[in-house]
Amino acid sequence: MSQKALGRLFNSTPAADGVWIALKGAAAGVDFSCYLAGAVGDTYTLQEAKDSSGTGAQNLAVITEYHTCTGNGSDAWTRRTQAAAATVTTAAAATQNAMVVAVEGTSLSDGYRYVKLTSTGAGTVNAITRDLLAQRAPANLPATGA
């Protein structure tokens, strides 16, 4: 039996809005997949911390690129760019209901191991840690917030 993608390629935290996610020592990066229906737009803020309690929490101004689409599979992703910032603001348009932003582990400050993305609206955030440093069966994956 071959190992599935969960545990081999990625780990996932579906309810990750405002949740600290371990990055350094666990994975090469994390992709935050966000969604807010209704074409109302949202603002998402990226922060880093030294531990899962949020010690030394500060904004992480490294977002220069993200992708948007409707989120229902009816359209392709649109690449969007911006000056380096800790926030992404999606427009009040159906074509920006869904948003994905990638954060590389190498972008964290020295001594910082955790990141979180927080919606200022009612958007959902799923953290997908990728390029796992240790591949495991899903039942043996460490908790992403520990």
mmCIF file of N, CA and C in Angstrom:
data_model
loop_
_atom_site.group_PDB
_atom_site.id
_atom_site.type_symbol
_atom_site.label_atom_id
_atom_site.label_comp_id
_atom_site.label_asym_id
_atom_site.label_seq_id
_atom_site.Cartn_x
_atom_site.Cartn_y
_atom_site.Cartn_z
ATOM 1 N N MET A 1 0.851 -1.181 0.000
ATOM 2 C CA MET A 1 0.000 0.000 0.000
ATOM 3 C C MET A 1 0.890 1.236 0.000
ATOM 4 N N SER A 2 0.648 2.166 -0.910
ATOM 5 C CA SER A 2 1.462 3.381 -0.976
ATOM 6 C C SER A 2 0.936 4.434 -0.005
ATOM 7 N N GLN A 3 1.847 5.271 0.414
ATOM 8 C CA GLN A 3 1.472 6.333 1.340
ATOM 9 C C GLN A 3 0.745 7.433 0.586
ATOM 10 N N LYS A 4 -0.339 7.902 1.122
ATOM 11 C CA LYS A 4 -1.131 8.959 0.507
ATOM 12 C C LYS A 4 -0.406 10.301 0.646
ATOM 13 N N ALA A 5 -0.922 11.340 -0.004
ATOM 14 C CA ALA A 5 -0.287 12.664 0.010
ATOM 15 C C ALA A 5 -0.249 13.257 1.420
ATOM 16 N N LEU A 6 -1.333 13.062 2.202
ATOM 17 C CA LEU A 6 -1.341 13.557 3.580
ATOM 18 C C LEU A 6 -0.295 12.781 4.371
ATOM 19 N N GLY A 7 0.679 13.487 4.868
ATOM 20 C CA GLY A 7 1.759 12.855 5.611
ATOM 21 C C GLY A 7 3.019 12.666 4.788
ATOM 22 N N ARG A 8 2.849 12.569 3.485
ATOM 23 C CA ARG A 8 4.001 12.429 2.590
ATOM 24 C C ARG A 8 4.353 13.784 1.981
ATOM 25 N N LEU A 9 3.356 14.486 1.460
ATOM 26 C CA LEU A 9 3.584 15.771 0.800
ATOM 27 C C LEU A 9 3.149 16.972 1.636
ATOM 28 N N PHE A 10 2.094 16.790 2.421
ATOM 29 C CA PHE A 10 1.562 17.923 3.176
ATOM 30 C C PHE A 10 0.865 17.485 4.452
ATOM 31 N N ASN A 11 0.600 18.477 5.307
ATOM 32 C CA ASN A 11 -0.260 18.332 6.472
ATOM 33 C C ASN A 11 -1.245 19.487 6.378
ATOM 34 N N SER A 12 -2.376 19.373 7.017
ATOM 35 C CA SER A 12 -3.408 20.399 6.869
ATOM 36 C C SER A 12 -4.069 20.729 8.190
ATOM 37 N N THR A 13 -4.349 22.009 8.374
ATOM 38 C CA THR A 13 -5.128 22.499 9.512
ATOM 39 C C THR A 13 -6.295 23.293 8.927
ATOM 40 N N PRO A 14 -7.452 22.638 8.701
ATOM 41 C CA PRO A 14 -8.567 23.301 8.030
ATOM 42 C C PRO A 14 -9.149 24.506 8.766
ATOM 43 N N ALA A 15 -9.111 24.524 10.080
ATOM 44 C CA ALA A 15 -9.661 25.644 10.855
ATOM 45 C C ALA A 15 -8.513 26.462 11.430
ATOM 46 N N ALA A 16 -7.736 27.112 10.543
ATOM 47 C CA ALA A 16 -6.493 27.768 10.959
ATOM 48 C C ALA A 16 -6.587 29.290 11.072
ATOM 49 N N ASP A 17 -7.764 29.858 10.993
ATOM 50 C CA ASP A 17 -7.885 31.316 11.108
ATOM 51 C C ASP A 17 -7.391 31.759 12.484
ATOM 52 N N GLY A 18 -6.279 32.497 12.510
ATOM 53 C CA GLY A 18 -5.727 32.999 13.766
ATOM 54 C C GLY A 18 -5.042 31.944 14.615
ATOM 55 N N VAL A 19 -4.665 30.801 14.025
ATOM 56 C CA VAL A 19 -4.038 29.698 14.759
ATOM 57 C C VAL A 19 -2.543 29.652 14.436
ATOM 58 N N TRP A 20 -1.701 29.537 15.458
ATOM 59 C CA TRP A 20 -0.255 29.439 15.237
ATOM 60 C C TRP A 20 0.073 28.078 14.627
ATOM 61 N N ILE A 21 0.844 28.091 13.549
ATOM 62 C CA ILE A 21 1.223 26.881 12.825
ATOM 63 C C ILE A 21 2.737 26.738 12.872
ATOM 64 N N ALA A 22 3.225 25.579 13.354
ATOM 65 C CA ALA A 22 4.668 25.315 13.409
ATOM 66 C C ALA A 22 5.204 25.208 11.995
ATOM 67 N N LEU A 23 6.283 25.928 11.729
ATOM 68 C CA LEU A 23 6.845 25.892 10.392
ATOM 69 C C LEU A 23 8.301 25.456 10.414
ATOM 70 N N LYS A 24 9.150 26.190 11.062
ATOM 71 C CA LYS A 24 10.565 25.815 11.099
ATOM 72 C C LYS A 24 10.720 24.486 11.834
ATOM 73 N N GLY A 25 11.431 23.581 11.230
ATOM 74 C CA GLY A 25 11.627 22.262 11.812
ATOM 75 C C GLY A 25 10.545 21.276 11.444
ATOM 76 N N ALA A 26 9.468 21.739 10.786
ATOM 77 C CA ALA A 26 8.369 20.846 10.426
ATOM 78 C C ALA A 26 8.168 20.746 8.920
ATOM 79 N N ALA A 27 8.301 21.878 8.242
ATOM 80 C CA ALA A 27 8.024 21.913 6.803
ATOM 81 C C ALA A 27 8.788 23.058 6.161
ATOM 82 N N ALA A 28 8.960 22.964 4.854
ATOM 83 C CA ALA A 28 9.661 24.032 4.133
ATOM 84 C C ALA A 28 8.801 25.283 4.005
ATOM 85 N N GLY A 29 7.490 25.099 4.020
ATOM 86 C CA GLY A 29 6.607 26.244 3.875
ATOM 87 C C GLY A 29 5.169 25.897 4.188
ATOM 88 N N VAL A 30 4.332 26.915 4.148
ATOM 89 C CA VAL A 30 2.900 26.738 4.383
ATOM 90 C C VAL A 30 2.152 27.563 3.345
ATOM 91 N N ASP A 31 1.093 26.985 2.803
ATOM 92 C CA ASP A 31 0.198 27.720 1.920
ATOM 93 C C ASP A 31 -1.100 27.918 2.689
ATOM 94 N N PHE A 32 -1.531 29.155 2.783
ATOM 95 C CA PHE A 32 -2.802 29.455 3.433
ATOM 96 C C PHE A 32 -3.855 29.576 2.332
ATOM 97 N N SER A 33 -4.875 28.727 2.405
ATOM 98 C CA SER A 33 -5.975 28.736 1.454
ATOM 99 C C SER A 33 -7.182 29.345 2.164
ATOM 100 N N CYS A 34 -7.661 30.473 1.650
ATOM 101 C CA CYS A 34 -8.700 31.249 2.327
ATOM 102 C C CYS A 34 -9.945 31.364 1.455
ATOM 103 N N TYR A 35 -11.089 31.542 2.113
ATOM 104 C CA TYR A 35 -12.336 31.667 1.357
ATOM 105 C C TYR A 35 -13.349 32.497 2.131
ATOM 106 N N LEU A 36 -13.988 33.414 1.417
ATOM 107 C CA LEU A 36 -15.100 34.189 1.968
ATOM 108 C C LEU A 36 -16.086 34.432 0.829
ATOM 109 N N ALA A 37 -17.256 33.809 0.909
ATOM 110 C CA ALA A 37 -18.270 33.915 -0.142
ATOM 111 C C ALA A 37 -18.927 35.293 -0.134
ATOM 112 N N GLY A 38 -19.615 35.592 -1.218
ATOM 113 C CA GLY A 38 -20.445 36.789 -1.258
ATOM 114 C C GLY A 38 -19.812 38.002 -1.892
ATOM 115 N N ALA A 39 -18.619 37.877 -2.431
ATOM 116 C CA ALA A 39 -17.952 39.000 -3.093
ATOM 117 C C ALA A 39 -17.865 40.229 -2.198
ATOM 118 N N VAL A 40 -17.511 40.009 -0.934
ATOM 119 C CA VAL A 40 -17.427 41.129 0.012
ATOM 120 C C VAL A 40 -15.996 41.573 0.296
ATOM 121 N N GLY A 41 -15.014 40.767 -0.099
ATOM 122 C CA GLY A 41 -13.618 41.104 0.180
ATOM 123 C C GLY A 41 -13.259 40.842 1.635
ATOM 124 N N ASP A 42 -11.973 40.767 1.900
ATOM 125 C CA ASP A 42 -11.488 40.506 3.261
ATOM 126 C C ASP A 42 -10.035 40.968 3.343
ATOM 127 N N THR A 43 -9.560 41.132 4.552
ATOM 128 C CA THR A 43 -8.147 41.435 4.779
ATOM 129 C C THR A 43 -7.584 40.341 5.672
ATOM 130 N N TYR A 44 -6.450 39.780 5.258
ATOM 131 C CA TYR A 44 -5.775 38.712 6.000
ATOM 132 C C TYR A 44 -4.419 39.245 6.448
ATOM 133 N N THR A 45 -4.063 38.998 7.713
ATOM 134 C CA THR A 45 -2.810 39.501 8.273
ATOM 135 C C THR A 45 -1.921 38.334 8.687
ATOM 136 N N LEU A 46 -0.662 38.383 8.247
ATOM 137 C CA LEU A 46 0.334 37.357 8.542
ATOM 138 C C LEU A 46 1.223 37.803 9.689
ATOM 139 N N GLN A 47 1.390 36.923 10.679
ATOM 140 C CA GLN A 47 2.273 37.191 11.814
ATOM 141 C C GLN A 47 3.187 36.002 12.059
ATOM 142 N N GLU A 48 4.273 36.248 12.770
ATOM 143 C CA GLU A 48 5.200 35.200 13.194
ATOM 144 C C GLU A 48 5.362 35.287 14.703
ATOM 145 N N ALA A 49 5.751 34.151 15.323
ATOM 146 C CA ALA A 49 5.976 34.108 16.771
ATOM 147 C C ALA A 49 7.056 33.075 17.068
ATOM 148 N N LYS A 50 7.593 33.158 18.276
ATOM 149 C CA LYS A 50 8.661 32.238 18.686
ATOM 150 C C LYS A 50 8.119 30.894 19.139
ATOM 151 N N ASP A 51 6.862 30.863 19.634
ATOM 152 C CA ASP A 51 6.271 29.611 20.110
ATOM 153 C C ASP A 51 4.768 29.623 19.869
ATOM 154 N N SER A 52 4.111 28.519 20.200
ATOM 155 C CA SER A 52 2.677 28.380 19.939
ATOM 156 C C SER A 52 1.814 29.228 20.858
ATOM 157 N N SER A 53 2.430 29.873 21.841
ATOM 158 C CA SER A 53 1.698 30.800 22.715
ATOM 159 C C SER A 53 1.708 32.214 22.154
ATOM 160 N N GLY A 54 2.467 32.438 21.084
ATOM 161 C CA GLY A 54 2.516 33.756 20.464
ATOM 162 C C GLY A 54 3.600 34.663 21.017
ATOM 163 N N THR A 55 4.579 34.097 21.714
ATOM 164 C CA THR A 55 5.667 34.905 22.282
ATOM 165 C C THR A 55 6.371 35.702 21.187
ATOM 166 N N GLY A 56 6.499 36.998 21.417
ATOM 167 C CA GLY A 56 7.191 37.878 20.478
ATOM 168 C C GLY A 56 6.439 38.096 19.177
ATOM 169 N N ALA A 57 5.131 37.873 19.178
ATOM 170 C CA ALA A 57 4.348 37.995 17.942
ATOM 171 C C ALA A 57 4.573 39.338 17.268
ATOM 172 N N GLN A 58 4.771 39.262 15.960
ATOM 173 C CA GLN A 58 4.954 40.485 15.166
ATOM 174 C C GLN A 58 4.503 40.212 13.739
ATOM 175 N N ASN A 59 4.130 41.285 13.064
ATOM 176 C CA ASN A 59 3.743 41.146 11.662
ATOM 177 C C ASN A 59 4.936 40.671 10.850
ATOM 178 N N LEU A 60 4.662 39.854 9.839
ATOM 179 C CA LEU A 60 5.691 39.321 8.953
ATOM 180 C C LEU A 60 5.416 39.865 7.551
ATOM 181 N N ALA A 61 6.115 40.926 7.189
ATOM 182 C CA ALA A 61 5.869 41.645 5.938
ATOM 183 C C ALA A 61 6.646 41.017 4.780
ATOM 184 N N VAL A 62 6.197 39.836 4.331
ATOM 185 C CA VAL A 62 6.882 39.125 3.246
ATOM 186 C C VAL A 62 5.958 38.774 2.075
ATOM 187 N N ILE A 63 4.706 39.150 2.157
ATOM 188 C CA ILE A 63 3.770 38.777 1.097
ATOM 189 C C ILE A 63 3.931 39.724 -0.090
ATOM 190 N N THR A 64 4.410 39.177 -1.192
ATOM 191 C CA THR A 64 4.555 39.948 -2.425
ATOM 192 C C THR A 64 3.691 39.382 -3.546
ATOM 193 N N GLU A 65 3.185 38.169 -3.347
ATOM 194 C CA GLU A 65 2.397 37.503 -4.382
ATOM 195 C C GLU A 65 1.329 36.635 -3.730
ATOM 196 N N TYR A 66 0.161 36.612 -4.348
ATOM 197 C CA TYR A 66 -0.911 35.714 -3.926
ATOM 198 C C TYR A 66 -1.785 35.439 -5.140
ATOM 199 N N HIS A 67 -2.683 34.486 -5.017
ATOM 200 C CA HIS A 67 -3.560 34.104 -6.125
ATOM 201 C C HIS A 67 -5.013 34.148 -5.669
ATOM 202 N N THR A 68 -5.914 34.531 -6.582
ATOM 203 C CA THR A 68 -7.338 34.593 -6.259
ATOM 204 C C THR A 68 -8.164 33.915 -7.351
ATOM 205 N N CYS A 69 -9.365 33.481 -6.971
ATOM 206 C CA CYS A 69 -10.367 32.964 -7.909
ATOM 207 C C CYS A 69 -11.703 32.911 -7.180
ATOM 208 N N THR A 70 -12.743 32.415 -7.858
ATOM 209 C CA THR A 70 -14.058 32.345 -7.214
ATOM 210 C C THR A 70 -14.107 31.268 -6.134
ATOM 211 N N GLY A 71 -13.280 30.242 -6.278
ATOM 212 C CA GLY A 71 -13.249 29.173 -5.286
ATOM 213 C C GLY A 71 -14.199 28.029 -5.565
ATOM 214 N N ASN A 72 -14.963 28.107 -6.639
ATOM 215 C CA ASN A 72 -15.911 27.032 -6.942
ATOM 216 C C ASN A 72 -15.491 26.183 -8.134
ATOM 217 N N GLY A 73 -14.278 26.382 -8.623
ATOM 218 C CA GLY A 73 -13.773 25.578 -9.736
ATOM 219 C C GLY A 73 -14.188 26.064 -11.108
ATOM 220 N N SER A 74 -14.857 27.210 -11.176
ATOM 221 C CA SER A 74 -15.348 27.702 -12.468
ATOM 222 C C SER A 74 -14.350 28.598 -13.199
ATOM 223 N N ASP A 75 -13.251 28.955 -12.537
ATOM 224 C CA ASP A 75 -12.268 29.833 -13.166
ATOM 225 C C ASP A 75 -10.862 29.475 -12.716
ATOM 226 N N ALA A 76 -9.890 29.952 -13.457
ATOM 227 C CA ALA A 76 -8.480 29.703 -13.122
ATOM 228 C C ALA A 76 -8.013 30.715 -12.071
ATOM 229 N N TRP A 77 -6.917 30.394 -11.422
ATOM 230 C CA TRP A 77 -6.305 31.298 -10.455
ATOM 231 C C TRP A 77 -5.716 32.504 -11.175
ATOM 232 N N THR A 78 -5.827 33.676 -10.557
ATOM 233 C CA THR A 78 -5.219 34.899 -11.062
ATOM 234 C C THR A 78 -4.096 35.297 -10.121
ATOM 235 N N ARG A 79 -2.892 35.449 -10.663
ATOM 236 C CA ARG A 79 -1.732 35.870 -9.865
ATOM 237 C C ARG A 79 -1.821 37.368 -9.622
ATOM 238 N N ARG A 80 -1.614 37.758 -8.371
ATOM 239 C CA ARG A 80 -1.633 39.176 -7.990
ATOM 240 C C ARG A 80 -0.340 39.480 -7.247
ATOM 241 N N THR A 81 0.181 40.669 -7.438
ATOM 242 C CA THR A 81 1.419 41.067 -6.779
ATOM 243 C C THR A 81 1.205 42.364 -6.010
ATOM 244 N N GLN A 82 2.078 42.582 -5.041
ATOM 245 C CA GLN A 82 2.030 43.795 -4.233
ATOM 246 C C GLN A 82 3.409 44.033 -3.646
ATOM 247 N N ALA A 83 3.648 45.224 -3.124
ATOM 248 C CA ALA A 83 4.877 45.491 -2.386
ATOM 249 C C ALA A 83 4.844 44.621 -1.134
ATOM 250 N N ALA A 84 6.009 44.200 -0.658
ATOM 251 C CA ALA A 84 6.079 43.329 0.524
ATOM 252 C C ALA A 84 5.243 43.906 1.667
ATOM 253 N N ALA A 85 4.351 43.069 2.195
ATOM 254 C CA ALA A 85 3.450 43.499 3.269
ATOM 255 C C ALA A 85 3.084 42.301 4.127
ATOM 256 N N ALA A 86 2.498 42.577 5.292
ATOM 257 C CA ALA A 86 2.017 41.525 6.183
ATOM 258 C C ALA A 86 0.533 41.265 5.958
ATOM 259 N N THR A 87 -0.075 41.993 5.031
ATOM 260 C CA THR A 87 -1.506 41.834 4.778
ATOM 261 C C THR A 87 -1.785 41.577 3.307
ATOM 262 N N VAL A 88 -2.904 40.914 3.080
ATOM 263 C CA VAL A 88 -3.484 40.741 1.746
ATOM 264 C C VAL A 88 -4.920 41.206 1.871
ATOM 265 N N THR A 89 -5.333 42.082 0.971
ATOM 266 C CA THR A 89 -6.720 42.530 0.946
ATOM 267 C C THR A 89 -7.337 42.089 -0.368
ATOM 268 N N THR A 90 -8.368 41.252 -0.264
ATOM 269 C CA THR A 90 -9.067 40.809 -1.461
ATOM 270 C C THR A 90 -10.186 41.798 -1.762
ATOM 271 N N ALA A 91 -10.447 42.000 -3.044
ATOM 272 C CA ALA A 91 -11.470 42.945 -3.476
ATOM 273 C C ALA A 91 -12.865 42.362 -3.297
ATOM 274 N N ALA A 92 -13.842 43.257 -3.243
ATOM 275 C CA ALA A 92 -15.241 42.846 -3.149
ATOM 276 C C ALA A 92 -15.717 42.430 -4.537
ATOM 277 N N ALA A 93 -15.224 41.271 -4.976
ATOM 278 C CA ALA A 93 -15.572 40.731 -6.291
ATOM 279 C C ALA A 93 -15.599 39.216 -6.187
ATOM 280 N N ALA A 94 -16.535 38.582 -6.860
ATOM 281 C CA ALA A 94 -16.641 37.124 -6.790
ATOM 282 C C ALA A 94 -15.342 36.441 -7.213
ATOM 283 N N THR A 95 -14.603 37.047 -8.136
ATOM 284 C CA THR A 95 -13.354 36.457 -8.614
ATOM 285 C C THR A 95 -12.242 36.518 -7.575
ATOM 286 N N GLN A 96 -12.536 37.100 -6.401
ATOM 287 C CA GLN A 96 -11.561 37.120 -5.319
ATOM 288 C C GLN A 96 -12.137 36.527 -4.031
ATOM 289 N N ASN A 97 -13.173 35.696 -4.143
ATOM 290 C CA ASN A 97 -13.715 35.000 -2.971
ATOM 291 C C ASN A 97 -12.666 34.087 -2.339
ATOM 292 N N ALA A 98 -11.854 33.432 -3.182
ATOM 293 C CA ALA A 98 -10.822 32.510 -2.700
ATOM 294 C C ALA A 98 -9.454 33.153 -2.891
ATOM 295 N N MET A 99 -8.547 32.902 -1.951
ATOM 296 C CA MET A 99 -7.208 33.465 -2.016
ATOM 297 C C MET A 99 -6.227 32.456 -1.440
ATOM 298 N N VAL A 100 -5.065 32.306 -2.082
ATOM 299 C CA VAL A 100 -3.995 31.444 -1.580
ATOM 300 C C VAL A 100 -2.711 32.255 -1.527
ATOM 301 N N VAL A 101 -2.022 32.163 -0.399
ATOM 302 C CA VAL A 101 -0.726 32.819 -0.247
ATOM 303 C C VAL A 101 0.258 31.815 0.352
ATOM 304 N N ALA A 102 1.469 31.797 -0.188
ATOM 305 C CA ALA A 102 2.514 30.881 0.284
ATOM 306 C C ALA A 102 3.503 31.637 1.168
ATOM 307 N N VAL A 103 3.952 30.971 2.234
ATOM 308 C CA VAL A 103 4.965 31.534 3.132
ATOM 309 C C VAL A 103 6.084 30.504 3.253
ATOM 310 N N GLU A 104 7.290 30.904 2.931
ATOM 311 C CA GLU A 104 8.448 30.015 3.022
ATOM 312 C C GLU A 104 9.023 30.060 4.438
ATOM 313 N N GLY A 105 9.473 28.920 4.926
ATOM 314 C CA GLY A 105 10.082 28.863 6.253
ATOM 315 C C GLY A 105 11.302 29.761 6.370
ATOM 316 N N THR A 106 12.016 29.947 5.270
ATOM 317 C CA THR A 106 13.214 30.788 5.273
ATOM 318 C C THR A 106 12.891 32.264 5.444
ATOM 319 N N SER A 107 11.625 32.649 5.330
ATOM 320 C CA SER A 107 11.253 34.059 5.469
ATOM 321 C C SER A 107 11.017 34.473 6.916
ATOM 322 N N LEU A 108 10.976 33.509 7.844
ATOM 323 C CA LEU A 108 10.781 33.844 9.247
ATOM 324 C C LEU A 108 12.046 34.461 9.829
ATOM 325 N N SER A 109 11.866 35.344 10.795
ATOM 326 C CA SER A 109 12.990 35.969 11.485
ATOM 327 C C SER A 109 13.718 34.941 12.339
ATOM 328 N N ASP A 110 14.990 35.207 12.639
ATOM 329 C CA ASP A 110 15.766 34.313 13.500
ATOM 330 C C ASP A 110 15.041 34.095 14.822
ATOM 331 N N GLY A 111 14.959 32.839 15.253
ATOM 332 C CA GLY A 111 14.318 32.504 16.529
ATOM 333 C C GLY A 111 12.808 32.346 16.438
ATOM 334 N N TYR A 112 12.235 32.597 15.283
ATOM 335 C CA TYR A 112 10.788 32.475 15.108
ATOM 336 C C TYR A 112 10.491 31.173 14.372
ATOM 337 N N ARG A 113 9.473 30.426 14.862
ATOM 338 C CA ARG A 113 9.149 29.116 14.292
ATOM 339 C C ARG A 113 7.690 28.973 13.874
ATOM 340 N N TYR A 114 6.843 29.919 14.248
ATOM 341 C CA TYR A 114 5.404 29.795 14.034
ATOM 342 C C TYR A 114 4.869 30.950 13.201
ATOM 343 N N VAL A 115 3.845 30.671 12.406
ATOM 344 C CA VAL A 115 3.150 31.702 11.632
ATOM 345 C C VAL A 115 1.648 31.518 11.795
ATOM 346 N N LYS A 116 0.933 32.604 11.583
ATOM 347 C CA LYS A 116 -0.530 32.503 11.534
ATOM 348 C C LYS A 116 -1.054 33.562 10.577
ATOM 349 N N LEU A 117 -2.178 33.252 9.957
ATOM 350 C CA LEU A 117 -2.870 34.181 9.081
ATOM 351 C C LEU A 117 -4.260 34.377 9.668
ATOM 352 N N THR A 118 -4.633 35.641 9.856
ATOM 353 C CA THR A 118 -5.898 35.946 10.504
ATOM 354 C C THR A 118 -6.785 36.777 9.588
ATOM 355 N N SER A 119 -8.021 36.356 9.447
ATOM 356 C CA SER A 119 -9.024 37.083 8.672
ATOM 357 C C SER A 119 -9.617 38.177 9.544
ATOM 358 N N THR A 120 -9.780 39.379 8.991
ATOM 359 C CA THR A 120 -10.449 40.440 9.753
ATOM 360 C C THR A 120 -11.953 40.382 9.531
ATOM 361 N N GLY A 121 -12.378 39.582 8.560
ATOM 362 C CA GLY A 121 -13.801 39.392 8.296
ATOM 363 C C GLY A 121 -14.206 38.009 8.766
ATOM 364 N N ALA A 122 -15.053 37.374 7.998
ATOM 365 C CA ALA A 122 -15.541 36.038 8.345
ATOM 366 C C ALA A 122 -14.924 34.975 7.455
ATOM 367 N N GLY A 123 -13.794 35.276 6.833
ATOM 368 C CA GLY A 123 -13.149 34.329 5.934
ATOM 369 C C GLY A 123 -12.624 33.100 6.656
ATOM 370 N N THR A 124 -12.627 31.968 5.959
ATOM 371 C CA THR A 124 -12.032 30.749 6.504
ATOM 372 C C THR A 124 -10.578 30.677 6.055
ATOM 373 N N VAL A 125 -9.743 30.068 6.877
ATOM 374 C CA VAL A 125 -8.320 29.926 6.568
ATOM 375 C C VAL A 125 -7.930 28.479 6.809
ATOM 376 N N ASN A 126 -7.338 27.839 5.800
ATOM 377 C CA ASN A 126 -6.812 26.484 5.911
ATOM 378 C C ASN A 126 -5.306 26.580 5.730
ATOM 379 N N ALA A 127 -4.542 26.090 6.707
ATOM 380 C CA ALA A 127 -3.080 26.081 6.609
ATOM 381 C C ALA A 127 -2.632 24.720 6.082
ATOM 382 N N ILE A 128 -1.930 24.737 4.950
ATOM 383 C CA ILE A 128 -1.435 23.504 4.345
ATOM 384 C C ILE A 128 0.094 23.537 4.414
ATOM 385 N N THR A 129 0.657 22.856 5.420
ATOM 386 C CA THR A 129 2.113 22.787 5.510
ATOM 387 C C THR A 129 2.587 21.794 4.464
ATOM 388 N N ARG A 130 3.620 22.192 3.705
ATOM 389 C CA ARG A 130 4.052 21.402 2.554
ATOM 390 C C ARG A 130 5.544 21.144 2.595
ATOM 391 N N ASP A 131 5.964 20.222 1.762
ATOM 392 C CA ASP A 131 7.375 19.836 1.722
ATOM 393 C C ASP A 131 7.832 19.465 3.128
ATOM 394 N N LEU A 132 7.114 18.493 3.687
ATOM 395 C CA LEU A 132 7.374 18.071 5.070
ATOM 396 C C LEU A 132 8.811 17.593 5.224
ATOM 397 N N LEU A 133 9.434 17.961 6.331
ATOM 398 C CA LEU A 133 10.817 17.576 6.571
ATOM 399 C C LEU A 133 10.923 16.119 7.005
ATOM 400 N N ALA A 134 9.831 15.572 7.566
ATOM 401 C CA ALA A 134 9.774 14.150 7.911
ATOM 402 C C ALA A 134 8.432 13.614 7.436
ATOM 403 N N GLN A 135 8.462 12.583 6.604
ATOM 404 C CA GLN A 135 7.236 11.991 6.094
ATOM 405 C C GLN A 135 6.751 10.916 7.066
ATOM 406 N N ARG A 136 5.441 10.945 7.333
ATOM 407 C CA ARG A 136 4.854 10.008 8.298
ATOM 408 C C ARG A 136 3.458 9.607 7.832
ATOM 409 N N ALA A 137 2.982 8.509 8.375
ATOM 410 C CA ALA A 137 1.572 8.151 8.177
ATOM 411 C C ALA A 137 0.741 9.250 8.815
ATOM 412 N N PRO A 138 -0.438 9.568 8.266
ATOM 413 C CA PRO A 138 -1.244 10.651 8.828
ATOM 414 C C PRO A 138 -1.450 10.559 10.345
ATOM 415 N N ALA A 139 -1.659 9.368 10.863
ATOM 416 C CA ALA A 139 -1.880 9.210 12.311
ATOM 417 C C ALA A 139 -0.648 9.583 13.135
ATOM 418 N N ASN A 140 0.528 9.605 12.495
ATOM 419 C CA ASN A 140 1.763 9.911 13.206
ATOM 420 C C ASN A 140 2.285 11.323 12.954
ATOM 421 N N LEU A 141 1.517 12.136 12.225
ATOM 422 C CA LEU A 141 1.922 13.526 12.007
ATOM 423 C C LEU A 141 1.820 14.296 13.311
ATOM 424 N N PRO A 142 2.763 15.190 13.579
ATOM 425 C CA PRO A 142 2.653 16.001 14.797
ATOM 426 C C PRO A 142 1.528 17.019 14.630
ATOM 427 N N ALA A 143 0.941 17.438 15.733
ATOM 428 C CA ALA A 143 -0.056 18.508 15.689
ATOM 429 C C ALA A 143 0.618 19.739 15.109
ATOM 430 N N THR A 144 -0.044 20.430 14.185
ATOM 431 C CA THR A 144 0.591 21.559 13.508
ATOM 432 C C THR A 144 0.771 22.778 14.410
ATOM 433 N N GLY A 145 0.032 22.837 15.502
ATOM 434 C CA GLY A 145 0.157 23.972 16.413
ATOM 435 C C GLY A 145 1.009 23.668 17.627
ATOM 436 N N ALA A 146 1.636 22.498 17.664
ATOM 437 C CA ALA A 146 2.426 22.128 18.850
ATOM 438 C C ALA A 146 3.894 22.416 18.641
#
